[in-house]
Amino acid sequence: MHAVIDALSWLLLAAGGLFCVIGALGLLRMPDFYTRLHAASVIETLGAGLLLLGMMLQAGLTLVTVKLVFIALLIFFTSPTATHALARAARLRGLGSIARDEDAPPSKP
Amino acid sequence: MFEIATIALLLTMAGALYRALVGPTLFDRAQAANAAGTVAVLLISVYGFLTGRPEFLDLAIVYGLLNIVGTIAVLKYFRYGDLGDPGEDAGRGEAR
């Protein structure tokens, strides 16, 4: 049973690390601020989620798992808020986005 | 097992710091700082597991809280020009 948990948490940790690197790659490669916001949120959702899940498996039912749940809840609530604040501040500050330049008439939602 | 996650997180942190360094606009840097903060939270947690010291998770929680407060403060400053001096009439909150 222990080997199954180890293998599963190893898989989760590797996948979480992979998604973190993919998010960082997107952070670097994306052409525009708003698209980079999307890439950065990949780190906070999938990367953090899988990593924390893998660590929870490793820790079992102890106080450490409770702390990990709190970290997950913290990231769950604060990262969308931060992303929204970032996008709103940039938008109100007049930061243009590449989508605007291509289609001349404002695209209907 | 945790080595892979640590290396991946260090790469992510390097990417975020590079974006902070080179980011053309101010908001890229604020976003990179926010991403770096989240990666730091994860890095502290994974490192705590790597060295078998569960106290690191408390550090991660506190660092996560500080990170969000810092990001919001930076954004508020650059959106409204100042952090709203409580000395003047504090009730007025609209965007100048």
PDB file of C-alpha atoms in Angstrom:
ATOM      1  CA  MET A   1       0.000   0.000   0.000  1.00  0.00           C
ATOM      2  CA  HIS A   2       2.830   2.342   0.914  1.00  0.00           C
ATOM      3  CA  ALA A   3       4.473   1.772  -2.462  1.00  0.00           C
ATOM      4  CA  VAL A   4       1.252   2.736  -4.242  1.00  0.00           C
ATOM      5  CA  ILE A   5       1.053   5.987  -2.295  1.00  0.00           C
ATOM      6  CA  ASP A   6       4.712   6.712  -2.993  1.00  0.00           C
ATOM      7  CA  ALA A   7       4.296   6.059  -6.704  1.00  0.00           C
ATOM      8  CA  LEU A   8       1.136   8.153  -6.882  1.00  0.00           C
ATOM      9  CA  SER A   9       2.646  11.087  -5.015  1.00  0.00           C
ATOM     10  CA  TRP A  10       5.791  10.836  -7.133  1.00  0.00           C
ATOM     11  CA  LEU A  11       3.582  11.074 -10.226  1.00  0.00           C
ATOM     12  CA  LEU A  12       1.645  14.036  -8.822  1.00  0.00           C
ATOM     13  CA  LEU A  13       4.824  15.871  -7.853  1.00  0.00           C
ATOM     14  CA  ALA A  14       6.403  15.309 -11.257  1.00  0.00           C
ATOM     15  CA  ALA A  15       3.235  16.456 -13.037  1.00  0.00           C
ATOM     16  CA  GLY A  16       2.952  19.511 -10.782  1.00  0.00           C
ATOM     17  CA  GLY A  17       6.568  20.409 -11.463  1.00  0.00           C
ATOM     18  CA  LEU A  18       5.996  19.944 -15.171  1.00  0.00           C
ATOM     19  CA  PHE A  19       2.997  22.266 -15.152  1.00  0.00           C
ATOM     20  CA  CYS A  20       4.965  24.839 -13.186  1.00  0.00           C
ATOM     21  CA  VAL A  21       7.678  24.791 -15.854  1.00  0.00           C
ATOM     22  CA  ILE A  22       5.041  25.003 -18.593  1.00  0.00           C
ATOM     23  CA  GLY A  23       3.512  28.002 -16.842  1.00  0.00           C
ATOM     24  CA  ALA A  24       6.917  29.658 -16.576  1.00  0.00           C
ATOM     25  CA  LEU A  25       7.546  28.952 -20.251  1.00  0.00           C
ATOM     26  CA  GLY A  26       4.227  30.578 -21.066  1.00  0.00           C
ATOM     27  CA  LEU A  27       5.168  33.507 -18.830  1.00  0.00           C
ATOM     28  CA  LEU A  28       8.248  34.045 -20.983  1.00  0.00           C
ATOM     29  CA  ARG A  29       6.913  33.222 -24.419  1.00  0.00           C
ATOM     30  CA  MET A  30       3.509  34.877 -24.421  1.00  0.00           C
ATOM     31  CA  PRO A  31       3.500  38.060 -26.563  1.00  0.00           C
ATOM     32  CA  ASP A  32       1.357  40.319 -24.437  1.00  0.00           C
ATOM     33  CA  PHE A  33       0.607  41.152 -20.812  1.00  0.00           C
ATOM     34  CA  TYR A  34      -2.917  39.796 -20.813  1.00  0.00           C
ATOM     35  CA  THR A  35      -1.906  36.493 -22.386  1.00  0.00           C
ATOM     36  CA  ARG A  36       0.878  36.208 -19.850  1.00  0.00           C
ATOM     37  CA  LEU A  37      -1.740  36.487 -17.123  1.00  0.00           C
ATOM     38  CA  HIS A  38      -3.232  33.280 -18.460  1.00  0.00           C
ATOM     39  CA  ALA A  39       0.111  31.539 -18.495  1.00  0.00           C
ATOM     40  CA  ALA A  40       0.929  32.636 -14.955  1.00  0.00           C
ATOM     41  CA  SER A  41      -2.360  31.235 -13.690  1.00  0.00           C
ATOM     42  CA  VAL A  42      -1.368  27.806 -15.014  1.00  0.00           C
ATOM     43  CA  ILE A  43       1.349  27.791 -12.334  1.00  0.00           C
ATOM     44  CA  GLU A  44      -1.068  28.779  -9.603  1.00  0.00           C
ATOM     45  CA  THR A  45      -3.837  26.346 -10.491  1.00  0.00           C
ATOM     46  CA  LEU A  46      -2.393  23.129 -11.903  1.00  0.00           C
ATOM     47  CA  GLY A  47       1.178  23.445 -10.741  1.00  0.00           C
ATOM     48  CA  ALA A  48       0.335  24.330  -7.157  1.00  0.00           C
ATOM     49  CA  GLY A  49      -2.648  21.978  -7.030  1.00  0.00           C
ATOM     50  CA  LEU A  50      -0.791  18.887  -8.118  1.00  0.00           C
ATOM     51  CA  LEU A  51       2.266  19.643  -6.025  1.00  0.00           C
ATOM     52  CA  LEU A  52       0.212  20.178  -2.888  1.00  0.00           C
ATOM     53  CA  LEU A  53      -1.820  17.061  -3.600  1.00  0.00           C
ATOM     54  CA  GLY A  54       1.364  15.039  -3.981  1.00  0.00           C
ATOM     55  CA  MET A  55       2.672  16.367  -0.675  1.00  0.00           C
ATOM     56  CA  MET A  56      -0.620  15.656   1.047  1.00  0.00           C
ATOM     57  CA  LEU A  57      -0.349  12.018  -0.013  1.00  0.00           C
ATOM     58  CA  GLN A  58       3.135  11.883   1.380  1.00  0.00           C
ATOM     59  CA  ALA A  59       2.128  13.396   4.692  1.00  0.00           C
ATOM     60  CA  GLY A  60      -0.923  11.201   5.310  1.00  0.00           C
ATOM     61  CA  LEU A  61      -3.524  12.207   7.894  1.00  0.00           C
ATOM     62  CA  THR A  62      -1.406  14.464  10.099  1.00  0.00           C
ATOM     63  CA  LEU A  63      -1.209  18.136  11.055  1.00  0.00           C
ATOM     64  CA  VAL A  64       1.092  18.646   8.072  1.00  0.00           C
ATOM     65  CA  THR A  65      -1.789  17.764   5.760  1.00  0.00           C
ATOM     66  CA  VAL A  66      -3.977  20.341   7.506  1.00  0.00           C
ATOM     67  CA  LYS A  67      -1.334  22.984   6.844  1.00  0.00           C
ATOM     68  CA  LEU A  68      -1.122  21.895   3.236  1.00  0.00           C
ATOM     69  CA  VAL A  69      -4.905  22.233   2.933  1.00  0.00           C
ATOM     70  CA  PHE A  70      -4.606  25.758   4.306  1.00  0.00           C
ATOM     71  CA  ILE A  71      -1.904  26.599   1.766  1.00  0.00           C
ATOM     72  CA  ALA A  72      -4.113  25.209  -1.000  1.00  0.00           C
ATOM     73  CA  LEU A  73      -7.052  27.294   0.222  1.00  0.00           C
ATOM     74  CA  LEU A  74      -4.805  30.356   0.438  1.00  0.00           C
ATOM     75  CA  ILE A  75      -3.635  29.950  -3.152  1.00  0.00           C
ATOM     76  CA  PHE A  76      -7.180  29.052  -4.225  1.00  0.00           C
ATOM     77  CA  PHE A  77      -8.577  32.335  -2.949  1.00  0.00           C
ATOM     78  CA  THR A  78      -5.735  34.782  -3.425  1.00  0.00           C
ATOM     79  CA  SER A  79      -4.436  33.995  -6.897  1.00  0.00           C
ATOM     80  CA  PRO A  80      -7.666  34.832  -8.766  1.00  0.00           C
ATOM     81  CA  THR A  81      -7.943  38.008  -6.716  1.00  0.00           C
ATOM     82  CA  ALA A  82      -4.405  39.012  -7.573  1.00  0.00           C
ATOM     83  CA  THR A  83      -4.881  38.200 -11.244  1.00  0.00           C
ATOM     84  CA  HIS A  84      -8.097  40.224 -11.340  1.00  0.00           C
ATOM     85  CA  ALA A  85      -6.451  43.161  -9.596  1.00  0.00           C
ATOM     86  CA  LEU A  86      -3.518  42.986 -12.018  1.00  0.00           C
ATOM     87  CA  ALA A  87      -5.709  42.888 -15.114  1.00  0.00           C
ATOM     88  CA  ARG A  88      -7.984  45.629 -13.838  1.00  0.00           C
ATOM     89  CA  ALA A  89      -5.150  47.948 -12.857  1.00  0.00           C
ATOM     90  CA  ALA A  90      -3.458  47.409 -16.215  1.00  0.00           C
ATOM     91  CA  ARG A  91      -6.692  47.901 -18.103  1.00  0.00           C
ATOM     92  CA  LEU A  92      -7.651  51.089 -16.265  1.00  0.00           C
ATOM     93  CA  ARG A  93      -4.119  52.344 -16.701  1.00  0.00           C
ATOM     94  CA  GLY A  94      -4.697  52.005 -20.441  1.00  0.00           C
ATOM     95  CA  LEU A  95      -2.400  49.094 -21.220  1.00  0.00           C
ATOM     96  CA  GLY A  96      -3.324  48.047 -24.765  1.00  0.00           C
ATOM     97  CA  SER A  97      -3.660  44.424 -25.744  1.00  0.00           C
ATOM     98  CA  ILE A  98      -2.627  42.809 -29.035  1.00  0.00           C
ATOM     99  CA  ALA A  99      -6.243  41.699 -29.613  1.00  0.00           C
ATOM    100  CA  ARG A 100      -7.279  45.316 -29.984  1.00  0.00           C
ATOM    101  CA  ASP A 101      -4.869  46.110 -32.836  1.00  0.00           C
ATOM    102  CA  GLU A 102      -5.893  43.295 -35.166  1.00  0.00           C
ATOM    103  CA  ASP A 103      -9.689  43.653 -35.455  1.00  0.00           C
ATOM    104  CA  ALA A 104     -10.427  47.257 -36.333  1.00  0.00           C
ATOM    105  CA  PRO A 105     -14.128  47.330 -35.305  1.00  0.00           C
ATOM    106  CA  PRO A 106     -14.600  46.480 -31.614  1.00  0.00           C
ATOM    107  CA  SER A 107     -15.547  42.799 -31.597  1.00  0.00           C
ATOM    108  CA  LYS A 108     -18.935  42.062 -30.104  1.00  0.00           C
ATOM    109  CA  PRO A 109     -18.733  39.986 -26.914  1.00  0.00           C
TER     110      PRO A 109
ATOM    111  CA  MET B   1      10.984  12.425  -5.278  1.00  0.00           C
ATOM    112  CA  PHE B   2      11.001  15.961  -4.053  1.00  0.00           C
ATOM    113  CA  GLU B   3      14.196  16.728  -5.939  1.00  0.00           C
ATOM    114  CA  ILE B   4      12.325  16.788  -9.254  1.00  0.00           C
ATOM    115  CA  ALA B   5       9.741  19.179  -7.860  1.00  0.00           C
ATOM    116  CA  THR B   6      12.459  21.386  -6.362  1.00  0.00           C
ATOM    117  CA  ILE B   7      14.358  21.607  -9.639  1.00  0.00           C
ATOM    118  CA  ALA B   8      11.155  22.360 -11.565  1.00  0.00           C
ATOM    119  CA  LEU B   9      10.224  25.059  -9.081  1.00  0.00           C
ATOM    120  CA  LEU B  10      13.695  26.600  -9.290  1.00  0.00           C
ATOM    121  CA  LEU B  11      13.351  26.732 -13.086  1.00  0.00           C
ATOM    122  CA  THR B  12       9.949  28.364 -12.700  1.00  0.00           C
ATOM    123  CA  MET B  13      11.372  30.882 -10.253  1.00  0.00           C
ATOM    124  CA  ALA B  14      14.167  31.679 -12.718  1.00  0.00           C
ATOM    125  CA  GLY B  15      11.578  32.233 -15.454  1.00  0.00           C
ATOM    126  CA  ALA B  16       9.497  34.506 -13.257  1.00  0.00           C
ATOM    127  CA  LEU B  17      12.546  36.520 -12.168  1.00  0.00           C
ATOM    128  CA  TYR B  18      13.673  36.857 -15.782  1.00  0.00           C
ATOM    129  CA  ARG B  19      10.238  38.157 -16.687  1.00  0.00           C
ATOM    130  CA  ALA B  20      10.464  40.589 -13.777  1.00  0.00           C
ATOM    131  CA  LEU B  21      13.837  41.757 -15.040  1.00  0.00           C
ATOM    132  CA  VAL B  22      12.929  42.177 -18.671  1.00  0.00           C
ATOM    133  CA  GLY B  23       9.207  42.867 -18.450  1.00  0.00           C
ATOM    134  CA  PRO B  24       8.466  45.910 -20.659  1.00  0.00           C
ATOM    135  CA  THR B  25       5.629  47.365 -18.662  1.00  0.00           C
ATOM    136  CA  LEU B  26       5.297  47.901 -14.969  1.00  0.00           C
ATOM    137  CA  PHE B  27       2.429  45.459 -14.702  1.00  0.00           C
ATOM    138  CA  ASP B  28       4.569  42.666 -16.142  1.00  0.00           C
ATOM    139  CA  ARG B  29       6.912  43.172 -13.227  1.00  0.00           C
ATOM    140  CA  ALA B  30       4.053  43.189 -10.708  1.00  0.00           C
ATOM    141  CA  GLN B  31       2.705  40.008 -12.277  1.00  0.00           C
ATOM    142  CA  ALA B  32       6.146  38.375 -12.228  1.00  0.00           C
ATOM    143  CA  ALA B  33       6.524  39.321  -8.575  1.00  0.00           C
ATOM    144  CA  ASN B  34       3.180  37.725  -7.831  1.00  0.00           C
ATOM    145  CA  ALA B  35       4.111  34.560  -9.723  1.00  0.00           C
ATOM    146  CA  ALA B  36       7.489  34.452  -7.986  1.00  0.00           C
ATOM    147  CA  GLY B  37       5.691  34.755  -4.650  1.00  0.00           C
ATOM    148  CA  THR B  38       3.452  31.806  -5.381  1.00  0.00           C
ATOM    149  CA  VAL B  39       6.394  29.739  -6.582  1.00  0.00           C
ATOM    150  CA  ALA B  40       8.243  30.700  -3.418  1.00  0.00           C
ATOM    151  CA  VAL B  41       5.373  29.391  -1.323  1.00  0.00           C
ATOM    152  CA  LEU B  42       5.558  26.076  -3.156  1.00  0.00           C
ATOM    153  CA  LEU B  43       9.348  26.004  -3.000  1.00  0.00           C
ATOM    154  CA  ILE B  44       9.327  26.473   0.775  1.00  0.00           C
ATOM    155  CA  SER B  45       6.764  23.691   1.181  1.00  0.00           C
ATOM    156  CA  VAL B  46       8.659  21.263  -1.054  1.00  0.00           C
ATOM    157  CA  TYR B  47      11.960  22.109   0.607  1.00  0.00           C
ATOM    158  CA  GLY B  48      10.343  21.512   3.977  1.00  0.00           C
ATOM    159  CA  PHE B  49       9.388  18.055   2.805  1.00  0.00           C
ATOM    160  CA  LEU B  50      12.792  17.499   1.212  1.00  0.00           C
ATOM    161  CA  THR B  51      14.641  18.114   4.474  1.00  0.00           C
ATOM    162  CA  GLY B  52      11.960  16.518   6.625  1.00  0.00           C
ATOM    163  CA  ARG B  53      11.088  19.690   8.562  1.00  0.00           C
ATOM    164  CA  PRO B  54       7.314  20.293   8.735  1.00  0.00           C
ATOM    165  CA  GLU B  55       7.766  23.781  10.272  1.00  0.00           C
ATOM    166  CA  PHE B  56       8.470  25.151   6.800  1.00  0.00           C
ATOM    167  CA  LEU B  57       4.771  24.966   5.985  1.00  0.00           C
ATOM    168  CA  ASP B  58       4.078  27.733   8.500  1.00  0.00           C
ATOM    169  CA  LEU B  59       6.625  29.857   6.667  1.00  0.00           C
ATOM    170  CA  ALA B  60       4.868  29.096   3.391  1.00  0.00           C
ATOM    171  CA  ILE B  61       1.496  30.213   4.733  1.00  0.00           C
ATOM    172  CA  VAL B  62       2.908  33.479   6.089  1.00  0.00           C
ATOM    173  CA  TYR B  63       4.826  34.124   2.890  1.00  0.00           C
ATOM    174  CA  GLY B  64       1.673  33.547   0.844  1.00  0.00           C
ATOM    175  CA  LEU B  65      -0.213  36.101   2.923  1.00  0.00           C
ATOM    176  CA  LEU B  66       2.579  38.656   2.594  1.00  0.00           C
ATOM    177  CA  ASN B  67       2.757  38.062  -1.129  1.00  0.00           C
ATOM    178  CA  ILE B  68      -0.891  38.872  -1.758  1.00  0.00           C
ATOM    179  CA  VAL B  69      -0.797  41.976   0.426  1.00  0.00           C
ATOM    180  CA  GLY B  70       2.303  43.192  -1.400  1.00  0.00           C
ATOM    181  CA  THR B  71       0.813  42.660  -4.836  1.00  0.00           C
ATOM    182  CA  ILE B  72      -2.405  44.457  -3.950  1.00  0.00           C
ATOM    183  CA  ALA B  73      -0.466  47.356  -2.402  1.00  0.00           C
ATOM    184  CA  VAL B  74       1.709  47.789  -5.490  1.00  0.00           C
ATOM    185  CA  LEU B  75      -1.323  47.692  -7.747  1.00  0.00           C
ATOM    186  CA  LYS B  76      -3.281  50.127  -5.637  1.00  0.00           C
ATOM    187  CA  TYR B  77      -0.364  52.526  -5.644  1.00  0.00           C
ATOM    188  CA  PHE B  78       0.049  52.452  -9.386  1.00  0.00           C
ATOM    189  CA  ARG B  79      -3.645  52.567 -10.078  1.00  0.00           C
ATOM    190  CA  TYR B  80      -4.644  55.445  -7.816  1.00  0.00           C
ATOM    191  CA  GLY B  81      -1.368  57.307  -7.642  1.00  0.00           C
ATOM    192  CA  ASP B  82      -1.069  56.882  -3.884  1.00  0.00           C
ATOM    193  CA  LEU B  83      -2.120  54.488  -1.149  1.00  0.00           C
ATOM    194  CA  GLY B  84      -4.834  56.819   0.058  1.00  0.00           C
ATOM    195  CA  ASP B  85      -3.406  58.950   2.832  1.00  0.00           C
ATOM    196  CA  PRO B  86      -5.752  58.343   5.803  1.00  0.00           C
ATOM    197  CA  GLY B  87      -4.924  61.894   6.921  1.00  0.00           C
ATOM    198  CA  GLU B  88      -6.990  63.621   4.196  1.00  0.00           C
ATOM    199  CA  ASP B  89     -10.730  62.968   4.043  1.00  0.00           C
ATOM    200  CA  ALA B  90     -10.502  59.192   4.141  1.00  0.00           C
ATOM    201  CA  GLY B  91     -14.080  58.683   2.950  1.00  0.00           C
ATOM    202  CA  ARG B  92     -13.290  59.786  -0.617  1.00  0.00           C
ATOM    203  CA  GLY B  93     -12.283  56.552  -2.398  1.00  0.00           C
ATOM    204  CA  GLU B  94     -12.887  57.249  -6.080  1.00  0.00           C
ATOM    205  CA  ALA B  95     -10.119  56.929  -8.674  1.00  0.00           C
ATOM    206  CA  ARG B  96      -8.358  60.190  -9.222  1.00  0.00           C
TER     207      ARG B  96
END
